[in-house]
Amino acid sequence: MDFRIIARDASCHARRGRLRTAHGTFDTPVFMPVGTQASVKSLSPDELEDLGAHIILGNTYHLLLRPGAERVARLGGLHRFMHWNRSILTDSGGFQVFSLARINRIEEDGVVFQSHIDGARHAITPETSMECQMQLGSDIAMCFDECTAYPVTYEYARESMLRTVRWAARSKEAHTLPEQSLFGIVQGGVFCDLRRDCLERLVETGFDGYALGSLSVGESKEEMLSVLEAVAPGLPAASPRYVMGVGTPEDLVEGVRCGVDMFDCVMPTRNARNGMLFTVRGGIQIKNSRYADDDRPIEEGCSCYTCRRFSRAYLRHLFLARELLAYRLNTLHNLHYYLGLMAAMREAIEANAFDRWRRSFYLDRENREPAEE
Amino acid sequence: MDFRIIARDASCHARRGRLRTAHGTFDTPVFMPVGTQASVKSLSPDELEDLGAHIILGNTYHLLLRPGAERVARLGGLHRFMHWNRSILTDSGGFQVFSLARINRIEEDGVVFQSHIDGARHAITPETSMECQMQLGSDIAMCFDECTAYPVTYEYARESMLRTVRWAARSKEAHTLPEQSLFGIVQGGVFCDLRRDCLERLVETGFDGYALGSLSVGESKEEMLSVLEAVAPGLPAASPRYVMGVGTPEDLVEGVRCGVDMFDCVMPTRNARNGMLFTVRGGIQIKNSRYADDDRPIEEGCSCYTCRRFSRAYLRHLFLARELLAYRLNTLHNLHYYLGLMAAMREAIEANAFDRWRRSFYLDRENREPAEE
């Protein structure tokens, strides 16, 4: 992996970088569409490429349960399995174990849990997480961590953070695939001193990149922002910085302002499947009856596949009729919006005009569609 | 509309034609993918074009309930609404009224029924069916008919057929859109003399094309084939001949042998969504565990989008994980198979070699995949 900063914005911590993995080079700040089960829901790999996606996320938890990481390895690895030749980041399985599975025990060794699919008992440890991610053959692997819930006591957050640090060291020890990078995950809940303590310990071990985990897990926007502001700018400047599972367009803008380089979130894809579509003026609900005869595209001037062909009236019809095409067309638009937002921020940073750009971003959003207020 | 026969096969009634509508010219025999609710389920219009589809079917019953034919008319007609610029045939609504809705009354005037969506009461008559189809703006409209159930008595089949004939005359009377063709529908159940009687009466009224309705509604393969053989070759030779809602690959081959020019059926698209995939050797169930590690495409040598990219193992995974992409990739393959089958038959007819081709078609199918027998 090679990471270079090619521009900085003088008004804030925002930075414009370029990251090279075993499967290509892409510009940061970057948004990674989520391809949970070896598929970014409803899209083909070609469509992702056409959208300008350069790196997607795969979920180790889902893939180890189905179809199994060993099977993916036998079939040539995740890239070949899903016919995606650009970069892939896999998470460690930690987040889904804590959010989807039924946890039986958290032990020093790892976590024993029951599958959300069939209730079968599985164990995941730093070593097995690394093994799975190496079998999947992603370009960037994540350390196995404990996703700290919200709210928790300071004492629990500290205990959990220290376990994550020990698991990170074991993850690094077990990780033996040279062409795969390994990122550490900073935990500590909403307690900024714990976050800083965690970071210091992780840096001592040394990773290719650093992520903030357990954000957007129930804490308020203010709490999340204060962690971002207190911790993100202090992540090692020469390495990629990644905020996991975040977030809204506003969250991405604030993350970039704080110097974050990488984001992933199900929001654009999941909201698409629920009929919520992003525009520069905010979200619209396509099922709203005011769009029944609306011949305009989702967003005037939008160059996405969907907006160049289909009206709000047609998209509303497809959505209400539960036509499969609805989910794809909505997803194409929302990812186009998210990836376009990142491109606009990269451009603003290069022009050293991020602050002005950010003000105009918020100004656009004050002018919402009347029915969507 | 313009229809020309450009080749005939000497061994049977098979014929190779070319049909021109207001939206383009295509070769027959032709298969029309079904786009029930203004969408061929899971596919974009571009994908349909890439598959080589030249005409699709829209269901008047579904479209009049949702989004409403008047609304489609206000939005510029069905072609513009769904962004499909090639030909469209709409059915009359008759079949779905009889198969999906709760019928309240069949009267001389038409049918009173309750919507399968919300139970709302609607009436459909020859006149309203024509009005809807003219509002949709399809290239080919169908007369409003009574889909005769199976089994029924000879007496009921005759009564129903005579009503269909009267409704056909009223349909023609109400049909005033010159660029839209109108086809008559031959009814009469499995009673060949009733079918011939019906045809004679319809020809007296005069239509742009003639269809056989109420086939594949529960009768045996033998009964269907005997109606096909007795009636299809007698449909007016200079007009397109259409067998509605049929069928399996074998049904298409036998239909073509009997001189049929047009087919539609949900089988390739619906089976795709159920994981049943067509190959020259017969169907396979992609969820079968023997495909779990199968790195081969659905069909070796198949040039479809899916087979050029994805393995059976990946398709099985997507299907079991209920990933939306599964339905699309399966649909692309199955429609490629159906449209390829029609292309092969057209070529065989042009070469005056349909009979030899047909024998090799059946020979291939004797050599099924072991697990699928």
XYZ file of C-alpha atoms in Angstrom:
746
model
C 0.000 0.000 0.000
C 1.148 3.478 -0.763
C -0.513 6.633 0.550
C 0.353 10.183 -0.357
C -1.123 13.509 0.637
C -1.240 15.691 -2.444
C -3.060 18.751 -1.082
C -4.226 20.257 2.188
C -6.844 22.855 2.898
C -5.549 25.736 4.965
C -8.885 26.414 6.682
C -9.200 23.039 8.417
C -7.747 19.529 8.647
C -9.130 18.422 5.266
C -6.619 16.675 3.044
C -6.564 15.325 -0.476
C -4.686 12.060 -0.895
C -4.038 9.160 -3.208
C -4.016 5.547 -2.077
C -2.564 2.632 -4.016
C -3.525 -0.955 -3.184
C -2.808 -4.260 -4.912
C -5.904 -3.582 -7.064
C -5.464 0.010 -8.113
C -5.083 3.617 -7.135
C -7.800 5.985 -5.984
C -8.223 9.491 -4.682
C -9.151 10.373 -1.120
C -11.286 11.434 0.667
C -13.167 8.398 -0.635
C -16.548 6.815 0.029
C -16.732 3.012 -0.062
C -20.102 1.491 -1.048
C -20.995 -1.478 1.143
C -21.024 -4.897 -0.530
C -22.035 -6.921 2.507
C -22.532 -10.369 1.003
C -20.163 -10.065 -1.981
C -22.619 -7.750 -3.744
C -23.384 -4.050 -3.414
C -27.099 -4.647 -3.165
C -28.866 -4.496 -6.558
C -25.784 -3.381 -8.549
C -23.492 -5.181 -10.956
C -19.723 -4.632 -10.751
C -19.887 -2.783 -14.090
C -22.401 -0.347 -12.685
C -20.141 0.300 -9.690
C -17.253 1.021 -12.034
C -19.425 3.323 -14.140
C -20.403 5.171 -10.965
C -16.721 5.774 -10.303
C -16.454 3.546 -7.227
C -12.840 2.474 -6.710
C -13.079 0.602 -3.445
C -15.951 -1.260 -1.841
C -16.411 -2.891 1.533
C -17.092 -6.566 2.194
C -18.382 -7.839 5.533
C -16.305 -10.649 6.980
C -19.072 -11.684 9.375
C -21.572 -12.254 6.565
C -19.072 -13.897 4.246
C -17.709 -16.292 6.843
C -21.247 -17.518 7.545
C -22.231 -17.647 3.868
C -20.716 -18.761 1.514
C -17.719 -19.278 3.851
C -14.270 -17.690 3.551
C -12.588 -21.003 2.715
C -14.981 -21.486 -0.164
C -14.282 -17.984 -1.464
C -10.555 -18.765 -1.235
C -11.025 -21.999 -3.201
C -12.903 -20.010 -5.841
C -9.995 -17.595 -6.235
C -10.729 -14.945 -3.608
C -13.391 -12.297 -3.203
C -12.369 -10.173 -6.201
C -12.667 -13.071 -8.605
C -15.755 -14.527 -6.888
C -17.759 -11.323 -7.332
C -16.023 -10.173 -10.538
C -14.757 -6.907 -9.035
C -11.237 -5.998 -9.992
C -10.807 -2.790 -8.040
C -9.992 -2.490 -4.333
C -11.844 -4.149 -1.466
C -11.679 -3.426 2.244
C -13.010 -6.081 4.606
C -14.095 -5.322 8.117
C -13.099 -7.669 10.917
C -16.495 -9.156 11.670
C -16.496 -7.371 15.016
C -19.226 -4.864 14.278
C -21.758 -7.411 12.949
C -21.008 -9.911 15.707
C -22.028 -7.213 18.151
C -24.964 -5.822 16.171
C -26.532 -8.826 14.386
C -25.551 -12.044 16.093
C -26.648 -13.295 19.473
C -23.544 -13.003 21.626
C -22.899 -15.891 23.933
C -19.644 -14.780 25.538
C -16.982 -12.136 25.131
C -13.757 -13.701 26.352
C -10.146 -12.706 26.248
C -9.699 -15.144 23.394
C -12.536 -13.754 21.276
C -16.302 -13.879 20.894
C -18.634 -16.874 20.836
C -21.867 -16.080 19.012
C -24.846 -17.588 17.235
C -25.409 -16.943 13.542
C -28.338 -14.641 12.706
C -29.098 -16.986 9.785
C -29.482 -20.383 11.421
C -28.498 -20.001 15.065
C -25.356 -22.129 14.591
C -22.617 -21.434 17.129
C -19.389 -19.846 15.907
C -16.323 -18.357 17.538
C -14.363 -15.461 16.163
C -10.986 -14.419 17.495
C -8.345 -12.024 16.211
C -6.631 -15.030 14.632
C -9.726 -16.416 12.881
C -10.751 -12.937 11.716
C -7.312 -12.507 10.136
C -7.479 -15.955 8.601
C -10.885 -15.190 7.045
C -9.778 -11.829 5.707
C -6.637 -13.353 4.223
C -8.772 -16.060 2.614
C -11.092 -13.413 1.191
C -7.988 -11.657 -0.127
C -9.169 -8.095 0.387
C -6.732 -5.236 -0.187
C -7.251 -3.778 3.270
C -8.056 -5.866 6.340
C -9.229 -4.534 9.687
C -8.078 -5.650 13.133
C -10.601 -7.655 15.118
C -12.115 -5.280 17.665
C -14.914 -5.002 20.152
C -17.522 -2.564 18.951
C -18.285 -0.625 22.133
C -22.015 -0.122 22.561
C -23.651 3.166 23.544
C -24.204 4.077 26.298
C -21.627 2.292 28.462
C -19.842 3.329 31.642
C -16.377 4.821 31.476
C -15.068 1.694 33.202
C -16.579 -0.649 30.645
C -15.436 1.531 27.748
C -11.884 1.424 29.124
C -11.914 -2.329 29.674
C -13.318 -2.872 26.173
C -10.779 -0.484 24.637
C -7.875 -2.281 26.315
C -9.185 -5.618 25.016
C -9.385 -4.124 21.527
C -5.751 -3.025 21.876
C -4.663 -6.539 22.890
C -6.725 -8.013 20.038
C -5.087 -5.543 17.644
C -1.622 -6.785 18.612
C -2.762 -10.386 18.105
C -4.347 -9.416 14.772
C -1.064 -7.976 13.579
C 0.800 -11.054 14.790
C -1.587 -13.356 12.895
C -1.583 -11.273 9.726
C 0.865 -12.668 7.191
C -0.371 -11.569 3.764
C 2.091 -8.962 2.491
C -0.088 -7.522 -0.300
C -2.955 -6.963 2.170
C -2.762 -3.872 4.397
C -3.938 -3.965 7.995
C -5.655 -1.066 9.750
C -6.011 -0.603 13.508
C -9.315 0.513 15.040
C -9.482 3.206 17.694
C -12.139 2.492 20.326
C -13.059 4.230 23.581
C -16.708 5.169 23.100
C -17.532 8.843 23.535
C -14.643 9.313 25.985
C -12.012 11.330 24.182
C -9.198 10.517 26.637
C -9.840 6.790 26.125
C -9.814 7.313 22.364
C -6.457 9.114 22.586
C -5.063 6.463 24.928
C -6.189 3.750 22.493
C -4.624 5.524 19.542
C -1.308 5.893 21.343
C -1.211 2.184 22.115
C -2.157 1.216 18.552
C 0.513 3.471 17.075
C 3.036 1.721 19.281
C 2.088 -1.580 17.629
C 2.012 0.115 14.234
C -0.551 -0.279 11.435
C -0.913 0.733 7.785
C -3.906 2.922 8.590
C -6.108 3.924 11.509
C -9.858 3.846 11.856
C -12.378 5.251 14.297
C -14.879 2.543 15.237
C -18.144 2.603 17.190
C -19.339 5.952 15.915
C -22.950 6.484 14.895
C -24.014 3.681 17.270
C -26.609 5.687 19.196
C -24.701 8.674 20.552
C -25.907 12.194 19.699
C -24.616 14.086 16.674
C -22.841 16.439 19.084
C -21.081 13.591 20.878
C -20.005 12.050 17.589
C -18.756 15.373 16.291
C -16.812 16.066 19.471
C -15.051 12.677 19.211
C -14.331 13.339 15.532
C -12.932 16.784 16.265
C -10.904 15.635 19.253
C -9.451 12.460 17.764
C -9.448 12.457 13.947
C -6.913 15.266 13.456
C -4.557 13.403 15.802
C -4.547 10.164 13.804
C -1.089 9.640 12.240
C -0.861 12.168 9.424
C 1.052 9.959 7.013
C -1.475 7.082 7.124
C -5.012 6.823 5.783
C -7.702 7.700 8.324
C -10.996 5.893 8.162
C -14.264 6.533 10.012
C -16.258 3.306 9.968
C -19.971 3.107 9.205
C -20.480 6.866 8.862
C -22.715 8.500 7.665
C -25.072 11.185 6.409
C -23.853 13.684 3.806
C -23.327 16.157 6.663
C -21.278 13.562 8.580
C -19.023 13.057 5.567
C -18.479 16.793 5.227
C -17.600 17.137 8.910
C -15.410 14.042 8.764
C -13.454 15.458 5.848
C -13.136 18.769 7.664
C -11.555 16.854 10.567
C -9.040 15.209 8.233
C -10.686 11.842 7.547
C -9.780 10.083 4.277
C -12.135 7.096 4.079
C -15.797 6.414 4.833
C -18.275 3.597 4.387
C -21.962 3.502 5.163
C -25.089 1.593 4.139
C -27.072 4.826 4.101
C -27.064 5.582 0.348
C -27.830 1.970 -0.591
C -30.255 1.116 2.219
C -32.158 4.394 1.939
C -32.442 3.805 -1.803
C -34.216 0.538 -1.138
C -36.554 2.384 1.225
C -37.367 4.999 -1.418
C -35.377 7.842 0.165
C -33.362 9.671 -2.454
C -30.589 12.210 -1.905
C -30.498 15.598 -3.608
C -28.355 18.669 -3.009
C -31.343 20.144 -1.205
C -31.818 17.131 1.077
C -33.671 13.840 0.849
C -36.972 13.135 -0.865
C -39.355 10.220 -0.295
C -40.197 8.973 -3.772
C -43.474 7.383 -2.662
C -44.856 10.822 -1.773
C -48.078 11.352 -3.765
C -46.881 14.726 -5.017
C -44.539 12.863 -7.379
C -47.326 10.791 -8.978
C -47.446 12.984 -12.089
C -43.993 14.526 -11.762
C -42.222 14.152 -15.081
C -38.929 15.598 -13.808
C -35.889 13.520 -12.836
C -35.061 13.063 -9.145
C -32.700 16.003 -9.435
C -32.644 18.461 -12.321
C -29.225 18.421 -13.949
C -28.113 15.184 -12.258
C -26.030 13.113 -14.675
C -26.707 9.720 -13.081
C -28.049 6.790 -15.082
C -31.456 7.070 -13.440
C -31.932 10.822 -13.817
C -30.930 10.750 -17.479
C -33.744 8.296 -18.247
C -36.556 8.166 -15.731
C -39.084 10.499 -14.140
C -40.042 10.751 -10.498
C -43.487 9.511 -11.577
C -41.996 6.321 -13.020
C -39.701 5.763 -10.027
C -42.644 6.265 -7.679
C -44.660 3.741 -9.673
C -41.834 1.166 -9.604
C -41.345 1.661 -5.874
C -45.043 1.343 -5.007
C -45.355 -1.700 -7.286
C -42.276 -3.197 -5.533
C -40.593 -3.693 -8.891
C -37.010 -4.937 -8.519
C -35.802 -2.248 -10.906
C -36.835 0.399 -8.348
C -34.122 -0.658 -5.918
C -31.426 -0.532 -8.564
C -32.404 2.806 -10.079
C -32.660 4.378 -6.617
C -29.310 2.890 -5.568
C -27.611 4.166 -8.717
C -28.829 7.670 -7.973
C -27.907 7.664 -4.286
C -24.413 6.287 -4.846
C -23.913 8.800 -7.651
C -24.842 11.477 -5.137
C -22.447 10.170 -2.457
C -19.542 9.642 -4.835
C -20.191 13.037 -6.403
C -20.169 14.628 -2.965
C -16.718 13.148 -2.303
C -15.467 14.330 -5.702
C -16.718 17.845 -4.971
C -14.903 17.847 -1.628
C -11.683 16.609 -3.206
C -11.892 19.401 -5.738
C -12.592 21.995 -3.049
C -9.565 20.861 -1.027
C -7.314 21.012 -4.082
C -8.528 24.552 -4.690
C -7.910 25.321 -1.011
C -11.557 26.374 -0.856
C -13.099 23.749 1.395
C -14.580 26.208 3.852
C -16.383 28.179 1.137
C -17.571 24.940 -0.460
C -18.844 23.694 2.904
C -20.890 26.850 3.467
C -22.528 26.507 0.068
C -23.240 22.812 0.806
C -25.217 23.803 3.900
C -26.876 26.722 2.121
C -28.268 24.383 -0.575
C -29.823 22.251 2.120
C -31.766 25.148 3.625
C -33.775 25.276 0.424
C -35.644 21.953 0.704
C -38.549 20.719 -1.408
C -41.709 22.020 0.284
C -43.293 18.591 0.800
C -40.124 17.163 2.286
C -39.621 19.713 5.042
C -48.245 -2.329 -39.261
C -46.613 -4.270 -42.021
C -46.040 -8.025 -41.969
C -44.152 -10.045 -44.524
C -43.288 -13.703 -44.749
C -39.734 -13.987 -45.993
C -39.179 -17.741 -45.757
C -41.087 -20.959 -45.155
C -39.896 -24.354 -44.062
C -41.003 -27.122 -46.380
C -41.198 -29.765 -43.642
C -43.916 -28.070 -41.569
C -45.899 -24.855 -41.111
C -42.949 -22.880 -39.699
C -42.472 -19.458 -41.260
C -39.940 -16.696 -41.002
C -41.405 -13.201 -41.092
C -40.701 -9.545 -40.495
C -43.074 -7.249 -38.653
C -42.954 -3.454 -38.699
C -44.761 -1.402 -36.050
C -44.745 2.306 -35.243
C -41.649 1.626 -33.090
C -39.491 -0.524 -35.299
C -39.085 -3.696 -37.284
C -38.331 -7.146 -35.949
C -37.998 -10.707 -37.147
C -40.470 -13.474 -36.418
C -40.952 -15.989 -34.896
C -40.409 -13.695 -31.922
C -40.544 -14.065 -28.159
C -41.863 -11.101 -26.166
C -40.531 -10.722 -22.598
C -43.303 -9.787 -20.176
C -43.149 -6.297 -18.665
C -46.242 -6.556 -16.512
C -46.098 -3.304 -14.559
C -44.123 -1.191 -17.055
C -40.938 -3.112 -16.216
C -39.575 -6.474 -17.302
C -38.864 -7.542 -13.755
C -35.311 -6.695 -12.633
C -34.107 -5.433 -16.044
C -33.417 -1.974 -17.409
C -34.553 -1.062 -20.926
C -30.892 -0.963 -22.013
C -30.408 -4.525 -20.864
C -33.466 -5.614 -22.847
C -32.050 -3.945 -25.931
C -28.663 -5.573 -25.368
C -30.412 -8.938 -25.096
C -31.900 -8.323 -28.521
C -35.514 -7.950 -27.376
C -37.488 -5.970 -29.938
C -40.979 -6.171 -28.524
C -42.191 -6.575 -24.963
C -45.602 -7.107 -23.443
C -47.367 -4.796 -21.013
C -50.371 -5.897 -18.951
C -53.350 -3.589 -19.261
C -54.977 -4.991 -16.120
C -51.965 -4.141 -13.945
C -51.349 -0.771 -15.548
C -54.953 0.380 -15.327
C -54.925 -0.348 -11.590
C -51.482 1.153 -11.025
C -50.325 3.755 -12.036
C -53.490 4.172 -14.164
C -53.697 4.389 -17.957
C -54.759 8.048 -17.901
C -51.690 8.897 -15.864
C -49.437 7.042 -18.296
C -51.102 8.974 -21.138
C -50.486 12.293 -19.362
C -46.837 11.283 -18.947
C -46.473 10.688 -22.681
C -47.512 7.049 -23.065
C -46.024 3.750 -21.987
C -42.924 3.917 -24.196
C -41.851 7.245 -22.774
C -42.937 6.380 -19.218
C -40.700 3.308 -19.066
C -38.017 4.614 -21.452
C -38.467 1.805 -23.976
C -38.377 2.907 -27.577
C -38.977 -0.403 -29.310
C -42.347 -2.121 -29.794
C -44.899 -2.911 -27.104
C -47.901 -5.215 -27.235
C -50.554 -4.769 -24.565
C -52.993 -7.475 -23.650
C -56.637 -6.607 -23.098
C -56.806 -7.110 -19.350
C -59.028 -10.131 -19.887
C -56.575 -12.790 -18.794
C -55.607 -11.113 -15.499
C -59.198 -10.194 -14.665
C -59.974 -13.895 -14.853
C -56.804 -15.149 -13.165
C -55.910 -12.524 -10.527
C -58.929 -10.443 -9.646
C -62.013 -11.507 -7.757
C -64.740 -11.592 -10.388
C -68.050 -10.184 -9.339
C -70.027 -10.588 -12.540
C -69.487 -11.454 -16.180
C -72.160 -9.579 -18.102
C -72.821 -8.931 -21.736
C -71.403 -5.459 -21.232
C -68.146 -6.613 -19.642
C -66.692 -7.771 -16.331
C -67.063 -6.287 -12.868
C -64.169 -7.259 -10.613
C -62.270 -6.355 -7.471
C -58.627 -5.290 -7.659
C -56.113 -7.816 -6.315
C -54.223 -4.864 -4.804
C -56.825 -3.134 -2.662
C -60.168 -4.816 -3.339
C -61.538 -1.706 -5.085
C -64.333 -2.437 -7.554
C -63.663 -1.851 -11.251
C -65.471 -2.632 -14.469
C -63.787 -3.498 -17.718
C -65.587 -3.667 -21.030
C -64.379 -3.909 -24.609
C -64.689 -0.135 -24.803
C -62.727 0.623 -21.615
C -60.065 -1.942 -22.517
C -59.586 -0.203 -25.873
C -59.534 3.192 -24.205
C -56.826 2.035 -21.772
C -54.714 0.458 -24.481
C -54.993 3.575 -26.628
C -53.962 5.675 -23.623
C -50.994 3.386 -23.024
C -50.125 3.834 -26.694
C -48.851 0.327 -27.341
C -48.011 -0.712 -30.896
C -50.301 -3.728 -30.813
C -53.522 -3.876 -28.799
C -55.562 -6.989 -28.100
C -59.354 -7.336 -28.224
C -61.064 -7.683 -24.865
C -61.905 -11.364 -24.452
C -63.089 -13.866 -21.912
C -60.295 -16.204 -20.941
C -62.085 -19.562 -20.900
C -61.107 -21.592 -17.862
C -60.194 -25.286 -17.932
C -62.063 -27.538 -17.618
C -65.431 -26.201 -18.794
C -68.355 -27.864 -20.535
C -68.711 -27.625 -24.289
C -71.813 -25.507 -23.748
C -70.025 -22.995 -21.554
C -67.021 -22.867 -23.884
C -69.371 -22.093 -26.783
C -71.276 -19.414 -24.880
C -68.007 -17.837 -23.747
C -66.535 -17.989 -27.254
C -69.589 -16.278 -28.750
C -69.339 -13.528 -26.122
C -65.652 -13.090 -27.010
C -66.666 -12.731 -30.663
C -69.227 -10.036 -29.807
C -66.666 -8.293 -27.582
C -64.152 -8.449 -30.443
C -66.545 -6.613 -32.756
C -67.139 -3.969 -30.072
C -63.371 -3.729 -29.490
C -62.803 -3.028 -33.168
C -65.603 -0.481 -33.177
C -64.103 1.335 -30.176
C -60.547 1.229 -31.487
C -59.636 4.492 -33.197
C -55.850 4.802 -32.983
C -54.519 4.314 -36.512
C -50.849 3.696 -35.581
C -51.900 0.962 -33.115
C -52.710 -2.474 -34.557
C -55.517 -4.588 -33.152
C -55.398 -8.381 -32.874
C -58.377 -10.693 -32.423
C -58.267 -13.583 -29.945
C -59.493 -17.043 -30.840
C -61.232 -18.773 -27.931
C -63.112 -22.064 -27.650
C -61.192 -23.976 -24.988
C -59.910 -27.393 -25.998
C -62.765 -27.843 -28.497
C -61.242 -27.536 -31.943
C -64.554 -27.016 -33.748
C -65.339 -24.081 -31.438
C -61.880 -22.654 -32.081
C -62.422 -22.878 -35.851
C -65.897 -21.397 -35.550
C -64.475 -18.518 -33.498
C -61.709 -17.883 -36.003
C -64.163 -17.779 -38.892
C -66.285 -15.191 -37.109
C -63.268 -13.071 -36.168
C -61.942 -13.110 -39.724
C -65.316 -11.827 -40.857
C -64.843 -8.799 -38.602
C -61.215 -8.529 -39.686
C -58.139 -7.855 -37.535
C -54.466 -7.017 -38.059
C -53.400 -10.281 -36.442
C -54.878 -13.325 -34.727
C -54.046 -14.872 -31.382
C -54.853 -18.125 -29.640
C -55.935 -17.414 -26.062
C -56.601 -19.664 -23.063
C -53.839 -22.148 -23.774
C -51.628 -23.443 -20.992
C -54.436 -22.794 -18.485
C -54.535 -26.296 -17.007
C -55.171 -28.580 -19.979
C -52.710 -31.393 -20.711
C -49.749 -30.932 -23.045
C -51.496 -33.268 -25.485
C -54.691 -31.210 -25.465
C -52.748 -27.994 -25.975
C -50.740 -29.501 -28.798
C -53.841 -30.843 -30.508
C -55.462 -27.370 -30.429
C -52.227 -25.845 -31.738
C -51.982 -28.366 -34.548
C -55.649 -28.122 -35.458
C -56.022 -24.352 -35.337
C -52.694 -22.499 -35.705
C -51.981 -23.502 -39.315
C -55.459 -22.258 -40.241
C -54.973 -18.740 -38.877
C -54.882 -16.247 -41.783
C -51.533 -16.788 -43.478
C -50.881 -13.148 -44.318
C -51.289 -11.920 -40.711
C -49.122 -12.424 -37.636
C -50.163 -15.374 -35.476
C -49.704 -15.140 -31.743
C -50.048 -17.793 -29.031
C -50.632 -15.997 -25.745
C -48.894 -16.894 -22.492
C -46.995 -19.885 -23.901
C -44.642 -21.442 -22.862
C -41.780 -23.855 -22.223
C -38.932 -24.099 -24.748
C -40.636 -27.225 -26.123
C -43.936 -25.325 -26.463
C -42.203 -22.607 -28.471
C -40.641 -25.175 -30.785
C -43.993 -26.891 -31.360
C -45.731 -23.541 -31.785
C -43.254 -22.495 -34.451
C -43.664 -25.862 -36.147
C -47.417 -25.146 -36.322
C -46.791 -21.759 -37.943
C -46.974 -19.403 -34.944
C -45.091 -16.090 -35.209
C -45.328 -14.550 -31.738
C -45.113 -15.784 -28.146
C -45.037 -14.305 -24.669
C -44.603 -16.016 -21.347
C -43.469 -15.216 -17.803
C -41.582 -18.501 -17.644
C -38.032 -17.279 -18.381
C -38.358 -14.276 -16.062
C -40.376 -15.897 -13.268
C -38.286 -19.066 -13.220
C -35.164 -16.901 -13.056
C -36.440 -15.333 -9.871
C -37.072 -18.825 -8.496
C -33.519 -19.915 -9.308
C -34.428 -22.161 -12.259
C -32.076 -21.565 -15.158
C -32.438 -22.764 -18.736
C -29.695 -24.568 -20.611
C -29.703 -26.463 -23.901
C -29.777 -29.635 -21.837
C -32.765 -28.552 -19.749
C -33.262 -26.558 -16.582
C -31.006 -26.435 -13.538
C -31.877 -25.337 -9.994
C -29.074 -22.989 -9.004
C -29.624 -23.525 -5.278
C -28.645 -27.192 -5.650
C -25.709 -27.881 -3.306
C -23.699 -29.472 -6.096
C -23.087 -25.967 -7.471
C -21.617 -24.632 -4.198
C -18.035 -24.901 -5.462
C -18.806 -24.952 -9.178
C -16.615 -22.374 -10.863
C -18.193 -22.870 -14.301
C -20.779 -20.544 -15.842
C -24.433 -21.642 -15.973
C -23.788 -22.914 -19.473
C -20.351 -23.437 -20.989
C -20.002 -21.306 -24.107
C -23.060 -19.145 -23.346
C -22.399 -15.555 -24.396
C -24.874 -13.916 -22.018
C -23.831 -11.147 -19.629
C -24.093 -13.473 -16.645
C -22.184 -16.425 -18.077
C -19.338 -14.216 -19.286
C -18.731 -12.992 -15.722
C -20.096 -15.183 -12.959
C -19.804 -18.756 -11.737
C -22.578 -21.083 -10.663
C -21.038 -20.908 -7.170
C -21.468 -17.118 -7.069
C -24.997 -17.252 -8.505
C -25.922 -19.904 -5.960
C -24.539 -17.722 -3.179
C -26.460 -14.650 -4.383
C -29.666 -16.656 -4.685
C -29.401 -18.239 -1.224
C -28.475 -14.864 0.289
C -31.532 -13.353 -1.487
C -29.325 -10.698 -3.043
C -31.237 -8.520 -5.524
C -28.506 -9.024 -8.112
C -29.397 -12.739 -8.238
C -32.770 -12.047 -9.843
C -31.262 -9.827 -12.509
C -28.362 -12.105 -13.424
C -30.689 -15.111 -13.621
C -33.213 -13.162 -15.705
C -30.510 -11.995 -18.115
C -29.443 -15.582 -18.671
C -32.938 -17.007 -19.110
C -34.063 -14.312 -21.533
C -30.818 -14.740 -23.457
C -31.689 -18.417 -23.701
C -35.265 -17.768 -24.885
C -34.301 -15.088 -27.382
C -31.434 -17.255 -28.615
C -33.822 -20.157 -29.070
C -36.035 -17.990 -31.289
C -33.018 -16.797 -33.282
C -31.912 -20.402 -33.818
C -35.390 -21.324 -35.075
C -35.487 -18.346 -37.430
C -32.146 -19.398 -38.848
C -33.278 -23.013 -39.229
C -36.409 -21.926 -41.111
C -34.396 -19.710 -43.443
C -32.128 -22.666 -44.146
C -35.231 -24.815 -44.713
C -33.827 -27.116 -42.023
C -36.316 -26.732 -39.198
C -37.055 -30.422 -38.861
C -33.366 -31.348 -38.487
C -32.853 -28.489 -36.059
C -35.865 -29.620 -34.028
C -34.517 -33.161 -33.724
C -31.185 -31.885 -32.450
C -33.021 -29.606 -29.973
C -34.726 -32.637 -28.427
C -31.545 -34.704 -28.569
C -29.662 -32.102 -26.488
C -32.347 -32.327 -23.838
C -31.946 -36.069 -23.404
C -28.494 -35.395 -22.031
C -29.433 -33.631 -18.773
C -27.149 -32.753 -15.864
C -27.167 -35.813 -13.580
C -28.418 -33.961 -10.485
C -31.241 -32.339 -12.402
C -32.845 -35.482 -13.784
